[in-house]
PDB file of C-alpha atoms in Angstrom:
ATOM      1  CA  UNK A   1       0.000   0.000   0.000  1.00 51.00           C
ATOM      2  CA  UNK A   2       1.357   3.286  -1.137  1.00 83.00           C
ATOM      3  CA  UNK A   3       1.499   5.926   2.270  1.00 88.00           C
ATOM      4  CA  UNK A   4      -0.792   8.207   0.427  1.00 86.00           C
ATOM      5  CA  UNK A   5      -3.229   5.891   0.390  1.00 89.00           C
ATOM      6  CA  UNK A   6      -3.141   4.926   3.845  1.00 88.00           C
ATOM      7  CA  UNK A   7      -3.157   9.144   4.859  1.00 90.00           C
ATOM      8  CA  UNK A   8      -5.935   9.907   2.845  1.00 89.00           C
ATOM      9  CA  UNK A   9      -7.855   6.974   4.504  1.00 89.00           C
ATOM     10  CA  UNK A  10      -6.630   8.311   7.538  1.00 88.00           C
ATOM     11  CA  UNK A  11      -8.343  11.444   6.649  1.00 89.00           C
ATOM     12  CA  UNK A  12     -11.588  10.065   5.210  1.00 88.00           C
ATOM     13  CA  UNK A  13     -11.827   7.613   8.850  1.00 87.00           C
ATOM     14  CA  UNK A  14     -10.664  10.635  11.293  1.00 86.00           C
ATOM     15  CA  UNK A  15     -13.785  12.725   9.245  1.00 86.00           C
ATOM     16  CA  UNK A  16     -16.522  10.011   9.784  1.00 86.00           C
ATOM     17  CA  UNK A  17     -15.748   9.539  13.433  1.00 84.00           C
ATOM     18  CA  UNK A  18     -13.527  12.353  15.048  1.00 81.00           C
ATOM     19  CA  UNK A  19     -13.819  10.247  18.249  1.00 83.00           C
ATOM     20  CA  UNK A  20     -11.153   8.251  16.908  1.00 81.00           C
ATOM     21  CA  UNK A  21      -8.232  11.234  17.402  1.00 81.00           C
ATOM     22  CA  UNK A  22      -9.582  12.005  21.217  1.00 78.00           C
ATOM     23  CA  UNK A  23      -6.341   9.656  22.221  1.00 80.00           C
ATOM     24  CA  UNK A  24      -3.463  11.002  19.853  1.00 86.00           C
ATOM     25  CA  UNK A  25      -3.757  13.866  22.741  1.00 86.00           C
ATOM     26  CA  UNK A  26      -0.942  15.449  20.610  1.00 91.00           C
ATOM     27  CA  UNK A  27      -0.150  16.662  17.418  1.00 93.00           C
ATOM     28  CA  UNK A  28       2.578  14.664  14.502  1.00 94.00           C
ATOM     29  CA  UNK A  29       4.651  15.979  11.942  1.00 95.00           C
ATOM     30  CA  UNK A  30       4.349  12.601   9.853  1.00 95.00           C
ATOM     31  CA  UNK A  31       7.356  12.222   7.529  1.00 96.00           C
ATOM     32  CA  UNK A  32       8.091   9.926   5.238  1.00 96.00           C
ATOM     33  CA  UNK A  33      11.168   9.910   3.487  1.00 96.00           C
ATOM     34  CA  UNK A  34      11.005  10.052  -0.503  1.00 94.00           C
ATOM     35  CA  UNK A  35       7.370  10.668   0.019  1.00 94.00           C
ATOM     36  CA  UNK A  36       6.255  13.360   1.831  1.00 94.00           C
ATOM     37  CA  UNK A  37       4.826  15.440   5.201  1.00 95.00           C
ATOM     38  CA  UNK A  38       1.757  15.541   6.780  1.00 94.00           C
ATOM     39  CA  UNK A  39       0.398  16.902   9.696  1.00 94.00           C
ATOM     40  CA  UNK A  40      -2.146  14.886  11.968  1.00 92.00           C
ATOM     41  CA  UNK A  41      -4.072  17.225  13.997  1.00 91.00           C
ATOM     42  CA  UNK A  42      -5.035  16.891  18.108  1.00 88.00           C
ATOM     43  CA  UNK A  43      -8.512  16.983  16.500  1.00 86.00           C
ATOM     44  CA  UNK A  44      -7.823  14.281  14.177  1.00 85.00           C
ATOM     45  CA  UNK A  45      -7.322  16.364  11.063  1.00 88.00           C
ATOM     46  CA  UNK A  46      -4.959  15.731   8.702  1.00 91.00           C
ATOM     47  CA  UNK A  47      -3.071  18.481   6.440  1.00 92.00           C
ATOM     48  CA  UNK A  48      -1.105  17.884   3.443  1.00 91.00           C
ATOM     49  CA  UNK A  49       1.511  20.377   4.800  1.00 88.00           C
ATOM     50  CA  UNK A  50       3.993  20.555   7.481  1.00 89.00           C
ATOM     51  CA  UNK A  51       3.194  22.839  10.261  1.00 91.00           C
ATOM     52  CA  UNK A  52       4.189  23.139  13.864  1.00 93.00           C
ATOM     53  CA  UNK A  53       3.314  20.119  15.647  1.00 94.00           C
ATOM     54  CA  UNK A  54       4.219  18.506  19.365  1.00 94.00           C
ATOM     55  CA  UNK A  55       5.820  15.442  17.986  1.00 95.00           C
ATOM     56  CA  UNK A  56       7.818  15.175  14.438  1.00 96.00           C
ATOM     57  CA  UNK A  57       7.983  11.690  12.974  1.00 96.00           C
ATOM     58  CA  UNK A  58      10.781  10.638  10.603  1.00 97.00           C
ATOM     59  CA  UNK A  59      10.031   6.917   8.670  1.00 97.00           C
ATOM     60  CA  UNK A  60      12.843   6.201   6.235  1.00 97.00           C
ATOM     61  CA  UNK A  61      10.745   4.788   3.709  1.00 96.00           C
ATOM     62  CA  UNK A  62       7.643   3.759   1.970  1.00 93.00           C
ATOM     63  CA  UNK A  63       7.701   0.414   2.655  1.00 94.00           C
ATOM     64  CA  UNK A  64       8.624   0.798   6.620  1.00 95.00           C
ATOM     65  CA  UNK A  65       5.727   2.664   7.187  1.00 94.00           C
ATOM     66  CA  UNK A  66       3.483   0.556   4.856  1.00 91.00           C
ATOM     67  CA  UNK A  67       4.786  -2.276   7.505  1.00 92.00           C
ATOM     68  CA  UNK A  68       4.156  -0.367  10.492  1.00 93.00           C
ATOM     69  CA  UNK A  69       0.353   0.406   9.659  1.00 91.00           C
ATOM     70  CA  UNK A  70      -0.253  -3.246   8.706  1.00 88.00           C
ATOM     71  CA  UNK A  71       1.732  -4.444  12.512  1.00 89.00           C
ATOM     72  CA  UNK A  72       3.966  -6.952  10.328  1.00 92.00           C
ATOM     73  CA  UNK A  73       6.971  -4.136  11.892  1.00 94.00           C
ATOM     74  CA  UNK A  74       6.721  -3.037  15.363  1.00 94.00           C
ATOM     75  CA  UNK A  75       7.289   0.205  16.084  1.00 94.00           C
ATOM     76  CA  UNK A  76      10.107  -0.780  18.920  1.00 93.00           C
ATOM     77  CA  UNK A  77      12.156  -2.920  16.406  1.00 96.00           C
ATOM     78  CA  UNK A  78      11.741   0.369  13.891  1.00 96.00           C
ATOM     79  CA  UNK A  79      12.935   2.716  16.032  1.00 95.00           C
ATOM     80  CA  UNK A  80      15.931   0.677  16.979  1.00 96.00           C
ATOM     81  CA  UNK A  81      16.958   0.157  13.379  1.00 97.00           C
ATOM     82  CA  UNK A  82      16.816   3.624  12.883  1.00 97.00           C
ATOM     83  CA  UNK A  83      14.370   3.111  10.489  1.00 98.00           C
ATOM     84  CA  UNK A  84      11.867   5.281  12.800  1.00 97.00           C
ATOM     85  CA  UNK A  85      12.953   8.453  14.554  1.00 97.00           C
ATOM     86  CA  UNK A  86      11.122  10.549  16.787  1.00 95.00           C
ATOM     87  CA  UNK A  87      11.332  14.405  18.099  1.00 95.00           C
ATOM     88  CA  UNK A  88       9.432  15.449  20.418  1.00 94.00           C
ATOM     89  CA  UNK A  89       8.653  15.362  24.371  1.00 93.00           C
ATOM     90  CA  UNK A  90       8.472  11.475  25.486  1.00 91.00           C
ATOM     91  CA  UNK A  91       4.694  11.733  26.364  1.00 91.00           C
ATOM     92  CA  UNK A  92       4.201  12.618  22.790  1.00 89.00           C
ATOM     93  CA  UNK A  93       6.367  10.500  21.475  1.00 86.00           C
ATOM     94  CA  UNK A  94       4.371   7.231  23.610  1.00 87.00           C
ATOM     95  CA  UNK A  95       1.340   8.340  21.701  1.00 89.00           C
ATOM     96  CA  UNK A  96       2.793   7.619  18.368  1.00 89.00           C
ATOM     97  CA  UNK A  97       0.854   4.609  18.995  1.00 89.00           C
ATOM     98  CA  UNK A  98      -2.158   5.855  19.166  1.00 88.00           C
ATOM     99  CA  UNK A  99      -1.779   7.398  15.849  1.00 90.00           C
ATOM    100  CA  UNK A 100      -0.833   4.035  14.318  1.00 90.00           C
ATOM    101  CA  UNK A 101      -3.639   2.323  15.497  1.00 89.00           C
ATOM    102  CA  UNK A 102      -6.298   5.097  14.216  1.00 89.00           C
ATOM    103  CA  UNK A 103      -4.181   4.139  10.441  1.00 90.00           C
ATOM    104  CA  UNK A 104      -4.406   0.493  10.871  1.00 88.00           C
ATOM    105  CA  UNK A 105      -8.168   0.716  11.717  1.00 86.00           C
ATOM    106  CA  UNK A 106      -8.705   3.420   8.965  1.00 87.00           C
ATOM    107  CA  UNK A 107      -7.298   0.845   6.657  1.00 86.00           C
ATOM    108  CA  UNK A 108      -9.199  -2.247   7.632  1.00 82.00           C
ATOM    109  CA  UNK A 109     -12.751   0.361   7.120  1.00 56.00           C
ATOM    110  CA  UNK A 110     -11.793   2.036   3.730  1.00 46.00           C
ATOM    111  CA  UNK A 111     -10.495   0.217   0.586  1.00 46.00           C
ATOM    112  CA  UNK A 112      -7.484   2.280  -1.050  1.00 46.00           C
ATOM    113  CA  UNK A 113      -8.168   5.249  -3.075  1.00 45.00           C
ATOM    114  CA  UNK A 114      -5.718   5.657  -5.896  1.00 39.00           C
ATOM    115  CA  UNK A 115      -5.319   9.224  -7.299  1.00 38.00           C
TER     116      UNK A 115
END
């Protein structure tokens, strides 16, 4: 799965039930490297810019982050390869998974879009 697709599902999940973003409790920078930025709101919005946010998230590729949102990679084993870095206070940081979550759930509800 392309991480396009899984943000804009992200957005389309986060729009039907903003419930779903009451745990992020923070704000991500979501970067993807050779891909792009995005910023996930407290409220559960995402942007298709970079703006201020509480915790920046670096994923070195396509493919890691594809494998994060589908749980075959966890998070812990990412970070420690260095394939996921994060900035940011720690009790932002924790809620990283939180975010994840709401992006695996968001793609088991909505089939890919392809644009």
């Amino acid at each position: 799965m392309l991480t396009h697709e899984l943000v804009v599902n992200l957005k389309q999940y986060c729009a039907v039930d903003p419930a779903v973003a009451r745990d992020f409790g923070a704000s991500f920078l979501l970067e993807v490297e050779g891909v792009g930025a995005w910023t996930v709101l407290k409220s559960g919005e995402v942007l298709d810019r970079t703006t201020r946010a509480d915790c920046v998230v670096t994923i070195k590729s396509d493919q890691v982050f594809s494998s994060l949102v589908r749980g075959s990679l966890n998070p812990q084993v990412a970070f420690k390869a260095g394939d996921l870095r994060l900035k940011g206070p720690l009790e932002y940081s924790l809620r990283f998974v939180f975010l994840l979550e709401a992006l695996r759930l968001a793609n088991q509800d909505f089939s890919p879009t392809i644009h």
